[in-house]
CSV table of C-alpha atoms in Angstrom, one decimal:
chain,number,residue,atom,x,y,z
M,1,UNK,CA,-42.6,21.7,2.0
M,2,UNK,CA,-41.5,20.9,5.5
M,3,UNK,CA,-39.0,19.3,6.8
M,4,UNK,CA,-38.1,17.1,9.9
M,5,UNK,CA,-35.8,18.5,12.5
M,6,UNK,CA,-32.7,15.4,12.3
M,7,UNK,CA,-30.8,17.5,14.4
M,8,UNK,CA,-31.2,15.2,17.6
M,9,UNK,CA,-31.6,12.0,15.5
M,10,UNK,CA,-29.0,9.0,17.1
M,11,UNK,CA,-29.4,7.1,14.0
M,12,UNK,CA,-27.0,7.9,11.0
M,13,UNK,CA,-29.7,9.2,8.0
M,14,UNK,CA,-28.9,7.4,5.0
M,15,UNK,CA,-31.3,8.1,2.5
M,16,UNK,CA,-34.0,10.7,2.4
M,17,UNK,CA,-36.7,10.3,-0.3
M,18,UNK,CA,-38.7,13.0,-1.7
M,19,UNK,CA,-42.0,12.5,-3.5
M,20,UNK,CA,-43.4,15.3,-5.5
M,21,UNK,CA,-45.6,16.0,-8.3
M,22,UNK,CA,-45.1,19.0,-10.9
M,23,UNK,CA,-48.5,20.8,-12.2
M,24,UNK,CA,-48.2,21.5,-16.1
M,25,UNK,CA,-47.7,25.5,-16.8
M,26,UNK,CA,-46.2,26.1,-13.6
M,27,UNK,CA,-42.4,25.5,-14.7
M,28,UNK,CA,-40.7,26.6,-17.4
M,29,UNK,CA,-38.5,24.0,-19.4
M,30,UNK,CA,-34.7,25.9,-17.6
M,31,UNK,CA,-36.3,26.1,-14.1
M,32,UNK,CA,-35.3,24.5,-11.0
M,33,UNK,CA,-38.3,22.4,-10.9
M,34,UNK,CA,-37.5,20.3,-7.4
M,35,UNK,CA,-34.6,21.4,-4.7
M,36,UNK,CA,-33.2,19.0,-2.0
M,37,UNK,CA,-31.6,21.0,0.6
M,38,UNK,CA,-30.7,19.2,3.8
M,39,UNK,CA,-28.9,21.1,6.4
M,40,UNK,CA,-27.1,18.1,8.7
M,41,UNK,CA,-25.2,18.7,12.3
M,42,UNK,CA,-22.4,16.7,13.0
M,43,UNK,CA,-22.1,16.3,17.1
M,44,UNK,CA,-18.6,14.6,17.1
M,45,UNK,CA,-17.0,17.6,15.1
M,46,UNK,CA,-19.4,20.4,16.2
M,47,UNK,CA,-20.0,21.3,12.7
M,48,UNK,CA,-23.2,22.1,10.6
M,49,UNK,CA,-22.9,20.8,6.7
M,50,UNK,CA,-25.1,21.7,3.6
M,51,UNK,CA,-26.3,19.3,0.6
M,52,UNK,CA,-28.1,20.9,-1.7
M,53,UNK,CA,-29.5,19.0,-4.9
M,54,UNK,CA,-32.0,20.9,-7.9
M,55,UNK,CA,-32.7,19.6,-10.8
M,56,UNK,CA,-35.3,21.0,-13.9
M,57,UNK,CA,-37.9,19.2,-16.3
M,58,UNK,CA,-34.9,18.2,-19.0
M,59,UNK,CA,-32.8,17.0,-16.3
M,60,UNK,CA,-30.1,19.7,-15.6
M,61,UNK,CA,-29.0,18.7,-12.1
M,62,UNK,CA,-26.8,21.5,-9.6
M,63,UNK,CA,-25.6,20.7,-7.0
M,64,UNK,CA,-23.8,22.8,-4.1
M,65,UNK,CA,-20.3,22.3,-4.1
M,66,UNK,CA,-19.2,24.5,-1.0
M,67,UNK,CA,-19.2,28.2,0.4
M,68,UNK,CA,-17.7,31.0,-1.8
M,69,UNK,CA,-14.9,33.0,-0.5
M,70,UNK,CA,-16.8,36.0,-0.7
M,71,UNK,CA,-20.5,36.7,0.5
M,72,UNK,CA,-21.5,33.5,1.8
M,73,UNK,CA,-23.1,32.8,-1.5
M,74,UNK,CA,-22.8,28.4,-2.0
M,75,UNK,CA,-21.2,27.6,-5.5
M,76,UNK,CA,-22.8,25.3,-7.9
M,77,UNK,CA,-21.7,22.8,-10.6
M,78,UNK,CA,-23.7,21.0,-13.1
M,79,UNK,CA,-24.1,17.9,-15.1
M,80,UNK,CA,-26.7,16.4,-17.6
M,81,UNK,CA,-28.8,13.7,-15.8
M,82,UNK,CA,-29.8,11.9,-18.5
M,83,UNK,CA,-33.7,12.1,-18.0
M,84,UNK,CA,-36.4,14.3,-18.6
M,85,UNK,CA,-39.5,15.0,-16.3
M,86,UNK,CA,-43.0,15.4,-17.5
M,87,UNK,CA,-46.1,17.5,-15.8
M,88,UNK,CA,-49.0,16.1,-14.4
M,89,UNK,CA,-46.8,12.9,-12.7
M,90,UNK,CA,-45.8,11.8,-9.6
M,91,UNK,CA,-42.1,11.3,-9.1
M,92,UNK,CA,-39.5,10.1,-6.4
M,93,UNK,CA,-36.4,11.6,-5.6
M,94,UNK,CA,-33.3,10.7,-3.3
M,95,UNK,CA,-30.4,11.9,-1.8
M,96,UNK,CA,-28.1,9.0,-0.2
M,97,UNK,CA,-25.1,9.0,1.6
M,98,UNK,CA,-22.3,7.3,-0.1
C-alpha cells in the first residue's frame, strides 16, 4: 500500500479511511491481518509523532503506545474489539483524531 506524503498538508487531517479486502488462506486466525501506521509532523513543535493501529480476523486490536526505553522498539497494548472479520469481503477502516 502507499501512502500520501501529509507532511506539507495546511489542513488539520482528521480522519483517514482505509479500504481493504482480505483473500481467504492468506491470514491465519492470530495474524495482524490490516496495520494503520501514520507517521504525522507537527510544524509548530518541530516534532514527528507515530499512530500505529493492527488489528486480526477475531478482532484483537494493538495499538502503539510510545517508544521503549531501550532499542527504539514502539510498545504495544491490546484490547478485544468486539468484531470478527471474514475473508473474501471488503471492509473499511479509520483512524480519527479525537
Amino acid at each position: 500500500m502507499v501512502a500520501p506524503d501529509f507532511t506539507h498538508w495546511d489542513n488539520p487531517l482528521e480522519k483517514i479511511s482505509v479500504h481493504f479486502y482480505l483473500p481467504e488462506g492468506q491470514f491465519g486466525e492470530s495474524d495482524a491481518c490490516v496495520w494503520l501506521d501514520v507517521d504525522l509532523y507537527d510544524r509548530e513543535s518541530g516534532r514527528w509523532y507515530i499512530a500505529i493501529v493492527g488489528f486480526n480476523c477475531e478482532g484483537l486490536i494493538r495499538y502503539g503506545i510510545g517508544y521503549e526505553a531501550a532499542g527504539g522498539q514502539i510498545g504495544y497494548k491490546s484490547l478485544d474489539g468486539g468484531f470478527t472479520i471474514d475473508c473474501n469481503k471488503w471492509y473499511k477502516a479509520e483512524l480519527s483524531r479525537i
